[in-house]
C-alpha positions as semicolon CSV with decimal commas, in nm:
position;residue;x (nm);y (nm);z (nm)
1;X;13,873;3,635;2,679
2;X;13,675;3,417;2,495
3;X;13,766;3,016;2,413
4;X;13,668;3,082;2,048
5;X;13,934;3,302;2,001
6;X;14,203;3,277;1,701
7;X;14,565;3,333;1,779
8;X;14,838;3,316;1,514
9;X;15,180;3,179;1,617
10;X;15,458;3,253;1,334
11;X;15,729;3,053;1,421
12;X;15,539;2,794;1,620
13;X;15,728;2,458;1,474
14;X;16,051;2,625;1,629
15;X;16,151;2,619;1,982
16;X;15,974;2,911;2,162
17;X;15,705;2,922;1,931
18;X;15,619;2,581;2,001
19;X;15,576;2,609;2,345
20;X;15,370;2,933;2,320
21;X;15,153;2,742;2,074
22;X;15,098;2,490;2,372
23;X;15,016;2,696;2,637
24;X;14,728;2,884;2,425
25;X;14,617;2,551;2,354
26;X;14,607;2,554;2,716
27;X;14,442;2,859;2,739
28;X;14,156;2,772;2,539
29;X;14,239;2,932;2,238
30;X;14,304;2,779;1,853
31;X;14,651;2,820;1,763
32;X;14,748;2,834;1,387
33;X;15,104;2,788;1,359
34;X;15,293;2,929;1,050
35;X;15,603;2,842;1,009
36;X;15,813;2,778;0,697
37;X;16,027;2,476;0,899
38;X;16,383;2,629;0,815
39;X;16,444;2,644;1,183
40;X;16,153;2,419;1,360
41;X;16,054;2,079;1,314
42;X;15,690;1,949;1,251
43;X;15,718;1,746;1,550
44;X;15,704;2,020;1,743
45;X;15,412;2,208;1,656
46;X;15,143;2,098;1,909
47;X;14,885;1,825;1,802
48;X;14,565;2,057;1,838
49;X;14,715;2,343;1,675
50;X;14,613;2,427;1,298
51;X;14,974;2,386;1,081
52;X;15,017;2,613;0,786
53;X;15,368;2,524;0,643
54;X;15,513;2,852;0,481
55;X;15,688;3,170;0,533
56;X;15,607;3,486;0,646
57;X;15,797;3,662;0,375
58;X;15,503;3,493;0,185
59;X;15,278;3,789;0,163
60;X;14,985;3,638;-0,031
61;X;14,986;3,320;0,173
62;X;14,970;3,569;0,504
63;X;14,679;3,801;0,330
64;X;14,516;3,475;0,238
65;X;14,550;3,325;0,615
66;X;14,379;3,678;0,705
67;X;14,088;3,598;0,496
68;X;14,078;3,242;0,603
69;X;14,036;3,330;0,956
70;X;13,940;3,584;1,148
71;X;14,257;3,615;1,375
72;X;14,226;3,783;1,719
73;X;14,578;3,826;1,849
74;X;14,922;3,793;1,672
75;X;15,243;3,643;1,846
76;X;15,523;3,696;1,608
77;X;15,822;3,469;1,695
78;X;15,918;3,375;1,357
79;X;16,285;3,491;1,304
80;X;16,645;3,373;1,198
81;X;16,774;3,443;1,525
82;X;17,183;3,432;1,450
83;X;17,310;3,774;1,579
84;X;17,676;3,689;1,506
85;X;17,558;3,564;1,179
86;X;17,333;3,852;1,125
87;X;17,662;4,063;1,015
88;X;17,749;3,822;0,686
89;X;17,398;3,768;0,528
90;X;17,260;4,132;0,632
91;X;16,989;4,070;0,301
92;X;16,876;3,724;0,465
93;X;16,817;3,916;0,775
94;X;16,619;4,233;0,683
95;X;16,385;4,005;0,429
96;X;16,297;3,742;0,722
97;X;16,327;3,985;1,048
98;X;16,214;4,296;0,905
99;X;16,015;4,279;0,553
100;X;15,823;3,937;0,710
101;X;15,734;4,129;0,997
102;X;15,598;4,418;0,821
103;X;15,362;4,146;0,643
104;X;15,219;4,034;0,935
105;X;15,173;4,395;1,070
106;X;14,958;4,566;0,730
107;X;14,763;4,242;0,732
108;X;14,691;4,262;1,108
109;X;14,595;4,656;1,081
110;X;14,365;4,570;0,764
111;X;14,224;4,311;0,984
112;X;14,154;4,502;1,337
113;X;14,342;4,227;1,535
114;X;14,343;4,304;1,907
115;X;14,701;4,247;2,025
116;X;14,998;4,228;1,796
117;X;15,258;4,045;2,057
118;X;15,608;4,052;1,935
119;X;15,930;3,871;2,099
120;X;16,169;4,112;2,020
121;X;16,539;4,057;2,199
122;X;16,812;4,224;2,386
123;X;16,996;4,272;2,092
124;X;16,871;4,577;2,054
125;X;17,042;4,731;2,330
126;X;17,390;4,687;2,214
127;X;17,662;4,752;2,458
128;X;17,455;4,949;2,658
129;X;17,504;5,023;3,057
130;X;17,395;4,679;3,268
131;X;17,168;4,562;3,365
132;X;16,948;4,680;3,031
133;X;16,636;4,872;3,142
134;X;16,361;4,842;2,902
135;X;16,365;5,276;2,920
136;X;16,701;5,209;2,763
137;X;16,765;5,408;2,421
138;X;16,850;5,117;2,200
139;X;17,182;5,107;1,969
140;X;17,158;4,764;1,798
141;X;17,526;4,663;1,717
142;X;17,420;4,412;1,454
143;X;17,168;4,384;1,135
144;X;17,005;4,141;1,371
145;X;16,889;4,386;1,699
146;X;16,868;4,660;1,400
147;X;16,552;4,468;1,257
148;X;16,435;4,417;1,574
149;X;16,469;4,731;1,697
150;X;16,261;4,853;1,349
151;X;15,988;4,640;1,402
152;X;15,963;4,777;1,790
153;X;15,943;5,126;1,587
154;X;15,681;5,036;1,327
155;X;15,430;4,867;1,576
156;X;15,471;5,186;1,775
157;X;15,397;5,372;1,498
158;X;15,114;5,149;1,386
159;X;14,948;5,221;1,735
160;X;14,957;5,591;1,667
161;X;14,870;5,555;1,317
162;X;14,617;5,257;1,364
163;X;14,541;5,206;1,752
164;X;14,632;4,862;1,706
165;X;14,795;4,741;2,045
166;X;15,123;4,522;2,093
167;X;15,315;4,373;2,342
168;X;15,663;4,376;2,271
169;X;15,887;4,131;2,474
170;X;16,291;4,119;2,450
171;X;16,396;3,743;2,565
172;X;16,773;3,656;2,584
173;X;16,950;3,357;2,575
174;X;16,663;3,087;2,614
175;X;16,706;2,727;2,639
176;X;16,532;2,415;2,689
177;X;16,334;2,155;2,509
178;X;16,216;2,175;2,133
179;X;16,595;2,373;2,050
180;X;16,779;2,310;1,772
181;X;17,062;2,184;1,881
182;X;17,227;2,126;1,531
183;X;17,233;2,472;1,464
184;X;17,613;2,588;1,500
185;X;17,570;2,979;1,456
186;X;17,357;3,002;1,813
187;X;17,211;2,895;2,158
188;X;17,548;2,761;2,286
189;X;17,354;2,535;2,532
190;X;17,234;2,362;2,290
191;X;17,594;2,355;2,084
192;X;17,761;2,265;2,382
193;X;17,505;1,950;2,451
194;X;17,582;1,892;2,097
195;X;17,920;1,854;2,054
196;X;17,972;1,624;2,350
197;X;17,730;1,433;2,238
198;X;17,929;1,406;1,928
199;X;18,276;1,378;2,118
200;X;18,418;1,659;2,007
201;X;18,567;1,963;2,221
202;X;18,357;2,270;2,361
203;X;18,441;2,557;2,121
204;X;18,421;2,879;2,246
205;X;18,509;3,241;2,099
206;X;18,772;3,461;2,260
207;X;18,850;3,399;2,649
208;X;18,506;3,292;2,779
209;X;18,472;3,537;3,038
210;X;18,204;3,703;2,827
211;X;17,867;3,723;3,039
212;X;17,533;3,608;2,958
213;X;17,201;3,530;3,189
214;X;17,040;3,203;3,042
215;X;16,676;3,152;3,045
216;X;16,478;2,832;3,101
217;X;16,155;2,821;2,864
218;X;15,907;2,840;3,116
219;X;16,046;3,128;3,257
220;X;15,963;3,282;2,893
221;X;15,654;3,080;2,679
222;X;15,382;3,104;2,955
223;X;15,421;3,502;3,047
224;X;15,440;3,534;2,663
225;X;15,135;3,337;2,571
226;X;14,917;3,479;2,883
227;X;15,004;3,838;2,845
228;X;14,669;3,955;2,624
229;X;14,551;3,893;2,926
230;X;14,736;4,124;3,162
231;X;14,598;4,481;3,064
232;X;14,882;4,656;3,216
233;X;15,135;4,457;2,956
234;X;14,939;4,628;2,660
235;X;15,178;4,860;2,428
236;X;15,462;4,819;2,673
237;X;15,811;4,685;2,636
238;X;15,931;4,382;2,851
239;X;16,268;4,222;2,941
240;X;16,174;3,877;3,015
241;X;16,405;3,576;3,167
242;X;16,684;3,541;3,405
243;X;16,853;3,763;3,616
244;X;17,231;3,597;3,695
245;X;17,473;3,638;3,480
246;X;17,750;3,388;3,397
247;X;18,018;3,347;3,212
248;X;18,061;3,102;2,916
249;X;18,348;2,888;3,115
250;X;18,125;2,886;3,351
251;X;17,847;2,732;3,122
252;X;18,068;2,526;3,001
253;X;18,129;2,339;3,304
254;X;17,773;2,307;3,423
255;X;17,685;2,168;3,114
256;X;17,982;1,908;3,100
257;X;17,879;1,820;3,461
258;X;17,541;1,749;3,359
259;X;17,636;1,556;3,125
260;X;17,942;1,359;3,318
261;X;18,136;1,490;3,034
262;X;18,573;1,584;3,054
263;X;18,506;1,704;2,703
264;X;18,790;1,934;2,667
265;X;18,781;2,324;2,555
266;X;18,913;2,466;2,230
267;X;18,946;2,848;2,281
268;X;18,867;3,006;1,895
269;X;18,968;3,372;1,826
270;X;18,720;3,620;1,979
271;X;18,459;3,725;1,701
272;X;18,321;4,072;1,730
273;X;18,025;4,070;1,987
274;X;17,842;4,268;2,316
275;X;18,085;4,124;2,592
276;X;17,849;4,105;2,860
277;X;17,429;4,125;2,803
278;X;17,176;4,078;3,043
279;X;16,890;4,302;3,154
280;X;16,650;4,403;3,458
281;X;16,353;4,210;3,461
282;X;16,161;4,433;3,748
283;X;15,877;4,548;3,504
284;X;15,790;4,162;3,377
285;X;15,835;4,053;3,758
286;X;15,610;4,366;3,896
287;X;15,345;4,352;3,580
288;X;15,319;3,897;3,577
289;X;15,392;3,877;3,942
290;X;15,640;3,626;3,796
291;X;15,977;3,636;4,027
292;X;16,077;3,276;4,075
293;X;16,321;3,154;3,791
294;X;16,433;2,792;3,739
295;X;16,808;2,772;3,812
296;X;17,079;2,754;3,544
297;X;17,191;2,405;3,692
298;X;16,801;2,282;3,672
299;X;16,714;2,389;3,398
300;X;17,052;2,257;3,203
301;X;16,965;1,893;3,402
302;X;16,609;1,887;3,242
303;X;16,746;2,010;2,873
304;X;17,009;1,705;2,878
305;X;16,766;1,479;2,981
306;X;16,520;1,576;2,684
307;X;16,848;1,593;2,432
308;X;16,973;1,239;2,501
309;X;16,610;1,147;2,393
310;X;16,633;1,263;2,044
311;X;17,033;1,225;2,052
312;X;17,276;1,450;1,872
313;X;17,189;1,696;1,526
314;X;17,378;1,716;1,295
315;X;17,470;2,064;1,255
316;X;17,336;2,279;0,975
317;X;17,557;2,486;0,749
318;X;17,381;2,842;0,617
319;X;17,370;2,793;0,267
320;X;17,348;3,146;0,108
321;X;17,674;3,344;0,254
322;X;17,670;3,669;0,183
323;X;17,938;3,807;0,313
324;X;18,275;3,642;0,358
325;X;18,506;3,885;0,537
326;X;18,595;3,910;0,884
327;X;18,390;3,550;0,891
328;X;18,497;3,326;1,188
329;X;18,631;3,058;1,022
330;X;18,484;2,764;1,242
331;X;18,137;2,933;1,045
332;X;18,262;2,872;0,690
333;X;18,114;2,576;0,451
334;X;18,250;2,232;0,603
335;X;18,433;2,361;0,895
């Protein structure tokens, strides 16, 4: 790979798209981040990187970045990434997950870009058996993992079609520095550090016994950024984070003990979701020769430390509802 190389990073003022950004930087490459900022912050885009402020639903602004540049690899991590949410503003979620992506993918076939990488996400499993194997047939349960899953299709399809190669990665649950913690519909880390920060009580849907594995950032940005590199990653399909599973009481109180907290726990009715989600990892760990993971515990330590940094966010209401039925109610305006 050559240093002169172009990579596009949609999404890179938000959290994993940030740090991706970085470690290309790192790599020698020029990162131009595109990101509309509905979800990031300029802060975090990284200080060598090229900063395009706009949205991928833009299509002439992404033809026009085509012309501008002569872009060598893709990584696509622009998305509104609410999967509960996903159900009540399905429009909002097929425009930015689905039509944006499509943009990126004519523009990047009409432009004989080497690797399209996508971060795609568990969601498109659905309930499926455990742990999800990436040979898996998906059944998305919400509009969310359904646009993801599409997008998986189409750049499959644009390989036949086109022979332009992809990488397709499905993260879950990631945490760590650069998160939006003020965003109330997802990353319950981050919601969790919020609220106590705010002194108000952990909420938490249903019973908490629901299961998720939690992944630390640089368990997911590096193998992201570095995987044009790997030739054995090209047009496959990875799983990529940790492996243990926990429960959200259990989150909850390694969270409050990093944080010294007795914040107490408000139990809100169960809202309809995958119980328990988390996947093999044996293809990332075989293909990256990546099999050490930072710890749950570790990982939360080094998030709190960065959050009492920047302090508390306040958090963000979704402004364009469009669906209000079967809502959970801590969601609606104001709550």
């Amino acid at each position: 790979m050559k240093s002169n190389e172009i990579a596009l990073v949609t999404g890179g003022a938000g959290f994993i798209g940030s740090h991706v950004a970085s470690e290309l930087i790192e790599m020698g490459l020029t990162a131009i981040v595109l990101d509309d900022l509905s979800g990031g912050f300029a802060e975090n885009v990284p200080e060598k990187a090229i900063f395009i402020e706009g949205s991928i639903n833009d299509a002439k602004l992404v033809n026009q970045i085509f012309e501008d540049y002569k872009i060598d690899y893709v990584y696509h991590l622009a998305a509104y990434a609410a999967e509960g949410l996903s159900h009540f503003i399905r429009r909002f979620n097929y425009e930015n997950n689905l039509i944006g992506s499509i943009n990126l993918i004519n523009q990047s076939v009409n432009h004989n870009v080497k690797c399209f990488v996508f971060t795609s996400s568990i969601a498109v499993y659905g309930a499926n058996q455990l742990p999800m194997q990436e040979d898996t047939l998906p059944n998305p349960e919400d509009p969310y993992g359904i646009a993801k899953s599409a997008v998986e299709l189409d750049l499959k399809s644009a390989k036949m079609m086109f022979d332009m190669d992809f990488i397709i990665f499905r993260p879950h649950n990631v945490y760590g520095e650069h998160q939006n913690i003020g965003d109330k519909y997802r990353n319950v880390i981050g919601i969790f550090i919020n609220q106590i920060m705010q002194g108000k009580p952990l909420t938490i849907f249903g019973d908490g016994e629901q299961t998720r594995a939690f992944s630390y950032i640089t368990d997911v940005a590096p193998i992201i950024a570095k995987s044009v590199r790997v030739d054995d990653a090209y047009n496959e399909i990875f799983n990529i984070g940790a492996d243990q599973p926990y429960t959200v009481n259990e989150l909850a109180k390694i969270v409050k003990s990093a944080m010294k907290s007795d914040a107490p726990i408000e139990y809100l009715p169960a809202r309809k979701e995958v119980v328990d989600a988390y996947s093999s990892h044996e293809k990332v760990a075989r293909v990256f020769k990546h099999d050490s993971y930072v710890s749950l515990e570790h990982g939360v330590n080094i998030m709190v430390e960065w959050a009492n940094t920047v302090g508390s966010q306040k958090s963000s209401e979704f402004e364009n509802i469009e669906i209000e039925k079967n809502m959970p109610p801590s969601w609606r305006k104001n709550s």
